[in-house]
Coordinates of C-alpha atoms and ligand atoms in Angstrom, one line a residue:
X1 CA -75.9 147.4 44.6
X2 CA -74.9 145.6 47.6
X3 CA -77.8 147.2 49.9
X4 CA -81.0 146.3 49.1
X5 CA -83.5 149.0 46.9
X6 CA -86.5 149.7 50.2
X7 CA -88.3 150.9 46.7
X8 CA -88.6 148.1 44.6
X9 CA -92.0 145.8 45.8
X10 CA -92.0 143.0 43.3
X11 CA -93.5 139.6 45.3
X12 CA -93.5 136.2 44.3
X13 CA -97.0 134.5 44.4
X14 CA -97.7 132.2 47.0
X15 CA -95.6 128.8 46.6
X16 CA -93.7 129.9 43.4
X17 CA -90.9 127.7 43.8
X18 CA -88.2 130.8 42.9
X19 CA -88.7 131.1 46.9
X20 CA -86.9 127.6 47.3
X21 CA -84.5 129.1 44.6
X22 CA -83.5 132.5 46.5
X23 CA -83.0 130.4 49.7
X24 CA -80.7 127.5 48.3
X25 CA -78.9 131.1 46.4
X26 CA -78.8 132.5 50.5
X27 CA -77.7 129.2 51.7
X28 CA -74.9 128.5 49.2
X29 CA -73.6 132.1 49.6
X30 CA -73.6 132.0 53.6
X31 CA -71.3 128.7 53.5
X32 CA -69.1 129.7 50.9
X33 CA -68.5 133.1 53.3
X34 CA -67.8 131.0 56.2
X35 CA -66.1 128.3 54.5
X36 CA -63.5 131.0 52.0
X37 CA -63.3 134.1 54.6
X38 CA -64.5 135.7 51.6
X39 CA -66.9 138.9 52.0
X40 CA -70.0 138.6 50.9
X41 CA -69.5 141.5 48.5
X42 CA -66.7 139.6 46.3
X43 CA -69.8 137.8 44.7
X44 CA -71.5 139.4 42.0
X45 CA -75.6 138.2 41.3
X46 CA -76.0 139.2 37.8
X47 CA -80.0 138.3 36.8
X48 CA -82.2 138.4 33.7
X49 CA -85.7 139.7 33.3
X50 CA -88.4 137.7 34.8
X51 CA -90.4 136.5 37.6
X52 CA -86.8 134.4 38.4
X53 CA -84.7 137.7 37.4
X54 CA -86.0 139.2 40.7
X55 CA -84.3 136.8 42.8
X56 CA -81.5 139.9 43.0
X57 CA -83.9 141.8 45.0
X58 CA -85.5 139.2 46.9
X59 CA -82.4 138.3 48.9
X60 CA -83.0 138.6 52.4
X61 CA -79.0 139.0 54.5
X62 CA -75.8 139.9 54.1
X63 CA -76.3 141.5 49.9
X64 CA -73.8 140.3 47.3
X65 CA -73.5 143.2 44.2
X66 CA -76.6 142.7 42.4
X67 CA -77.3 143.8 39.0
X68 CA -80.4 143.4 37.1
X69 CA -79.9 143.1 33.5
X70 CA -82.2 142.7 30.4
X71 CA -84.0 139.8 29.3
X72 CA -81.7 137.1 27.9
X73 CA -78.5 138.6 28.3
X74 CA -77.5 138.2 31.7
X75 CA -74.7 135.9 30.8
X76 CA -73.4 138.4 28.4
X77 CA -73.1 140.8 31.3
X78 CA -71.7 138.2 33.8
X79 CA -69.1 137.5 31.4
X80 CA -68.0 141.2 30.8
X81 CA -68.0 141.1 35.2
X82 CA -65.7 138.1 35.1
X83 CA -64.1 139.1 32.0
X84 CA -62.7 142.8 33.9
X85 CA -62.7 140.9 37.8
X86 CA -61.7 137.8 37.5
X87 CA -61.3 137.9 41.2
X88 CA -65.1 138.1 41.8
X89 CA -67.1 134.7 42.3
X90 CA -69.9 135.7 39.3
X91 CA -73.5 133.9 39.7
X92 CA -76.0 134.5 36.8
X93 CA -79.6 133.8 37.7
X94 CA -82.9 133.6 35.1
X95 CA -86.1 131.7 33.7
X96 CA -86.5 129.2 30.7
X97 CA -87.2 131.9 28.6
X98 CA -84.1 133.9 29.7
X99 CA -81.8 131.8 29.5
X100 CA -82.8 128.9 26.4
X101 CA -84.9 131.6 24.7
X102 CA -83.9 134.7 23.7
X103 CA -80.4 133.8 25.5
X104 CA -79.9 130.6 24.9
X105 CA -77.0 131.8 22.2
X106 CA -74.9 132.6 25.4
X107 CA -74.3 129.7 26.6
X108 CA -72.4 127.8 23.9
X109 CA -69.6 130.9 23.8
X110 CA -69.4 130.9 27.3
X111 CA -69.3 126.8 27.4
X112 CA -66.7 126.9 25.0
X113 CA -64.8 129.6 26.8
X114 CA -65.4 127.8 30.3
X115 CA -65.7 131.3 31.7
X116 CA -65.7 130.5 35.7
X117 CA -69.1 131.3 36.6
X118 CA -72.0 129.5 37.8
X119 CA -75.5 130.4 36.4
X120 CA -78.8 129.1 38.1
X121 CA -81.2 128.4 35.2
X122 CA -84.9 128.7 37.3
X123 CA -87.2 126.3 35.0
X124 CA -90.6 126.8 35.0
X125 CA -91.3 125.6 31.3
X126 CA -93.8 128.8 31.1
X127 CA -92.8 132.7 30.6
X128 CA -94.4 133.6 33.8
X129 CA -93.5 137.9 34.2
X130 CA -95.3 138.5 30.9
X131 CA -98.7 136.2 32.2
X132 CA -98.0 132.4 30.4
X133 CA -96.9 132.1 27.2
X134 CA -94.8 129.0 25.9
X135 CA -91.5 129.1 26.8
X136 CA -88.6 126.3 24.9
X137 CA -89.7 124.0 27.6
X138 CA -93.1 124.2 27.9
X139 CA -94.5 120.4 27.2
X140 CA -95.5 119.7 23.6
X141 CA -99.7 119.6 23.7
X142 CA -99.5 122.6 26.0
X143 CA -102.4 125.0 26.0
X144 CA -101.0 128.9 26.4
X145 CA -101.9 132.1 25.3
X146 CA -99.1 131.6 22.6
X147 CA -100.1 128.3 21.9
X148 CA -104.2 128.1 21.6
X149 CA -104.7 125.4 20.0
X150 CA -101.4 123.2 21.8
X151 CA -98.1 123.9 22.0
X152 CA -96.7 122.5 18.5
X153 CA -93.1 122.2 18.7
X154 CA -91.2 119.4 21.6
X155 CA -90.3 120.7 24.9
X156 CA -86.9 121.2 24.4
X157 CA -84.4 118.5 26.7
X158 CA -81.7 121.9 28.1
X159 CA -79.3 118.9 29.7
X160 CA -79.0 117.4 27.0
X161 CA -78.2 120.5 25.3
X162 CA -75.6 121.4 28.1
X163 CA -74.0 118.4 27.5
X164 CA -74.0 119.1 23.6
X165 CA -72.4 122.4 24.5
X166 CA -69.7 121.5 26.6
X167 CA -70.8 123.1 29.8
X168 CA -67.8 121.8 32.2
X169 CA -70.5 121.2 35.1
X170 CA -73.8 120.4 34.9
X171 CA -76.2 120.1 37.8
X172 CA -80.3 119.2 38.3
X173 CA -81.9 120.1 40.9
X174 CA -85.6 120.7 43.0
X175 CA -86.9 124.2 43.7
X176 CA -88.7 122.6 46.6
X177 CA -85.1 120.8 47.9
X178 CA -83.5 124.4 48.8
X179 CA -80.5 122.3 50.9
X180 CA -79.6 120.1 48.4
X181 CA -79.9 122.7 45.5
X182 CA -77.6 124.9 47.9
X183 CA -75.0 122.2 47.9
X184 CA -75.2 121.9 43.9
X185 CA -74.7 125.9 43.9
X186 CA -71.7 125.5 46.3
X187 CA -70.4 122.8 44.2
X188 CA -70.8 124.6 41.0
X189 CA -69.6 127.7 42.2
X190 CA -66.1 125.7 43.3
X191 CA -66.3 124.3 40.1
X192 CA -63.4 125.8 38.0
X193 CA -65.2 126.8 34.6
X194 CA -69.1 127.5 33.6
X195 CA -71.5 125.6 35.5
X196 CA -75.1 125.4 35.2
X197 CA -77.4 124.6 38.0
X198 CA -80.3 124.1 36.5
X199 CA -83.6 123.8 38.5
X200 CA -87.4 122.8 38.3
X201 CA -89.1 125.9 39.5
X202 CA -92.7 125.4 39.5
X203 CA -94.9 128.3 38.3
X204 CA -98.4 128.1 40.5
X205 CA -100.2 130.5 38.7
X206 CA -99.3 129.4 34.8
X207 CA -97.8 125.7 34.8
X208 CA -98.0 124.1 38.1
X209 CA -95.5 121.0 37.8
X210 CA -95.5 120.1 41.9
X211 CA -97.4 117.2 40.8
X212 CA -96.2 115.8 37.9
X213 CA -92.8 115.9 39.0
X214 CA -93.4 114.5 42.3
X215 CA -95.6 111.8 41.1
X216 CA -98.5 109.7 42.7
X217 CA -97.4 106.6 43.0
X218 CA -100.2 104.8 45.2
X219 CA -102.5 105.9 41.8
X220 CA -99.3 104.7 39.3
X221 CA -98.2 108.0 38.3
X222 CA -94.1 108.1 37.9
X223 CA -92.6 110.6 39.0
X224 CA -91.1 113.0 36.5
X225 CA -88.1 113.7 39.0
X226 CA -85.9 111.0 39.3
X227 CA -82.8 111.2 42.1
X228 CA -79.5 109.7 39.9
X229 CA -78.2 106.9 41.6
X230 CA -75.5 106.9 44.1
X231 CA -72.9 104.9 41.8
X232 CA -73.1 107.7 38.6
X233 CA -70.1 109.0 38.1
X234 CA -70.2 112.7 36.7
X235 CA -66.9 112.3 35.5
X236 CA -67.4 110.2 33.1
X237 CA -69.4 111.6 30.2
X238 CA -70.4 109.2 28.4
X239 CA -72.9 108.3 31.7
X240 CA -73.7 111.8 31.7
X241 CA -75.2 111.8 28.5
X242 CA -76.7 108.5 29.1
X243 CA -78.6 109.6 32.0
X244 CA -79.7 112.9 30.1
X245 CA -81.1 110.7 26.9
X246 CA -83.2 109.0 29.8
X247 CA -87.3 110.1 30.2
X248 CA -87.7 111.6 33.2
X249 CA -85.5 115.0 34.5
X250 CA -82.2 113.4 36.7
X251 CA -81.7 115.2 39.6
X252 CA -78.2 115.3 41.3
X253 CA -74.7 116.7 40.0
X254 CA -74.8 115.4 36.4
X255 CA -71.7 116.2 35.0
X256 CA -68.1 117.3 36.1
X257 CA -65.0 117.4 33.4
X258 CA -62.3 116.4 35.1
X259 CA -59.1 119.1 35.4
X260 CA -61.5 121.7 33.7
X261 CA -58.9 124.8 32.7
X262 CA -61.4 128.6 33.1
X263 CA -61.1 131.3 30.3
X264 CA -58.6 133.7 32.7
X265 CA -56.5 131.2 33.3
X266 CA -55.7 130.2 29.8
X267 CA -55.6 134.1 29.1
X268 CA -53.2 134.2 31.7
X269 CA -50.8 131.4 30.1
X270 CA -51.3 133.1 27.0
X271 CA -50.2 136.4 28.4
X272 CA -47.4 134.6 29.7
X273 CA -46.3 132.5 26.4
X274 CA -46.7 136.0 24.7
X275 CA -44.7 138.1 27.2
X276 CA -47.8 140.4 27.3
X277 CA -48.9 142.0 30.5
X278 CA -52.0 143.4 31.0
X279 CA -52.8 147.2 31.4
X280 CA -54.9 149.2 33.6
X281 CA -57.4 151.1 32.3
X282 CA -55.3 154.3 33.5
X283 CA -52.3 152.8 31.6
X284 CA -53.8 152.5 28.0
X285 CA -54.8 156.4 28.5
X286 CA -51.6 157.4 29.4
X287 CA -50.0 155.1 26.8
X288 CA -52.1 156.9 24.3
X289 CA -51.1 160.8 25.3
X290 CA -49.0 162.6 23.1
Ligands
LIG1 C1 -85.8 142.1 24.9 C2 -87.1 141.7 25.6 N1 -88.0 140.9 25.0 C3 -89.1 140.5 25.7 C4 -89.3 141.0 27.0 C5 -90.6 140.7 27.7 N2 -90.3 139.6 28.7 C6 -90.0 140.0 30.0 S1 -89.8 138.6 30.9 C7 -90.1 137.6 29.6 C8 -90.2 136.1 29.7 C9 -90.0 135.6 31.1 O1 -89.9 134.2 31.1 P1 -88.7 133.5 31.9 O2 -87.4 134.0 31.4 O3 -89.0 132.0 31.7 O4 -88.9 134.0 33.4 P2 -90.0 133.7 34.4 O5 -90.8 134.9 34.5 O6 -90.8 132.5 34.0 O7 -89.3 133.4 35.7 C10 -90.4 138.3 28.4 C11 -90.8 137.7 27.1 C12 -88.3 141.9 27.5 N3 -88.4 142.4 28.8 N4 -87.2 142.2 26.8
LIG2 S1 -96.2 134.1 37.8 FE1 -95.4 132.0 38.3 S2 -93.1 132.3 38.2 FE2 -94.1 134.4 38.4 S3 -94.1 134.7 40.6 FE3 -96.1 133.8 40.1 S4 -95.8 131.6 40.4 FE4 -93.8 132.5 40.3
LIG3 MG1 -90.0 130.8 33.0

């Protein structure tokens, strides 16, 4: 899908910050085009199921291939893209619940793989398609449909569990900052290896966070959303994790291994080493006719 579906009428309510998301996704895209020569096409936007998974529909321009999978396996499928095209530039988008729910299995396989994709993890601590349940990080005390009588279990801290993973890039960013998250998606998506971009997307109808992260400070409420400061190094991981232990969500590129070495390259040495070339689809058929 590389033209947009006239059919399909899903909207966004007013000030959902996935609208910050699909612009920062439009922005990021545009440069990379301009920058690379690189059609538009040779990216493939591979989303999940939820309010966030629409983002492949909600595009407005030039369309990259879309595909919308199923809830909580998007990665899987983005990996099977990059895994046959390793030419393509693959982008996974999805919620919370997506991605560190019913997914959240995917992403230590494809950390440890460092397939070279960049996935945009839209946080809204709340399942928001399916009307407000609890999602992994939904605040502890929480009252949702799931959770009547509070949420009982902690929110859970996904940078820190990036970093636990291995994820070679590891970004934080602002729904309502569309140009700076677009320079984190650029800078993922030049990133050789899995990168996460992963972004505080208010939900105004079921967990409305515009406050709480921006703060108040004339009444003395921090802000949850702290900018990292100008002399963190994201090379050095130690910091990283540091900065990720911290209260508070950092917000700035977190994390960056340092000559990071993606999945088809090391399949590529190994093909190499092994004298092994790879076969076209066409050539295993043939090689199996009698
Ligand atoms: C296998 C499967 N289980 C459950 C669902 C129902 N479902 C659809 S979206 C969703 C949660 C959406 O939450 P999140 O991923 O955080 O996205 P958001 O809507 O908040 O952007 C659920 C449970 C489904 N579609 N498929
Ligand atoms: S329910 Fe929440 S996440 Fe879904 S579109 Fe509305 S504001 Fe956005
Ligand atoms: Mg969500």
């Amino acid at each position: 899908m590389s033209k947009r579906n006239p059919e399909y009428d899903f909207k966004w309510c007013p000030g959902c910050g996935d609208f910050g998301v699909v612009r920062a996704v439009e922005l990021a895209l545009a440069e990379r085009v301009n920058r690379l020569k690189e059609p538009i096409e040779n990216t493939a936007l591979i989303a999940g199921i939820g309010c966030s998974g629409n983002l492949v529909h909600l595009q407005e321009g030039p369309q990259p291939f879309g595909f919308h999978g199923i809830h909580g396996r998007a990665l899987a499928i983005a990996y099977g893209v990059k895994a046959s095209r390793p030419d393509l530039n693959v982008l996974a988008v999805g919620g919370d619940g997506d991605m560190l729910s019913i997914g959240a299995e995917h992403i230590g396989p494809q950390a440890k793989r460092n397939v070279d994709m960049t996935v945009v993890i839209m946080d809204n601590g709340i399942y928001g398609l399916t009307k407000g349940q609890a999602s992994p990080t939904t605040s502890f005390g929480d009252i949702t449909p799931t959770t009547p009588y509070g949420k009982l279990e902690d929110a859970l801290r996904p940078l820190e569990l990036y970093m636990a993973l291995g994820v070679s890039f590891i970004a934080s960013g602002l729904s309502s900052k569309p140009r700076e998250l677009a320079a984190m998606i650029t800078q993922a998506m030049d990133h050789k290896g899995f990168s996460i971009v992963h972004v505080q997307s208010p939900c105004t109808t079921y967990n409305d966070t515009y406050a709480a992260l921006k703060g108040d400070e004339a009444n003395g409420i921090e802000p949850l959303a702290v900018d990292i400061q100008s002399g963190h190094d994201p090379a050095d991981a130690n910091a990283a994790l540091a900065l990720v232990k911290k209260p508070g969500i950092p917000i700035g590129i977190i994390y960056q291994l340092a000559n990071s070495v993606p999945m088809h390259e090391r399949l590529e040495e190994a093909r190499d080493r092994l004298k092994v070339r790879s076969r076209t689809v066409d050539q295993m058929l043939t090689a199996l006719e009698i």
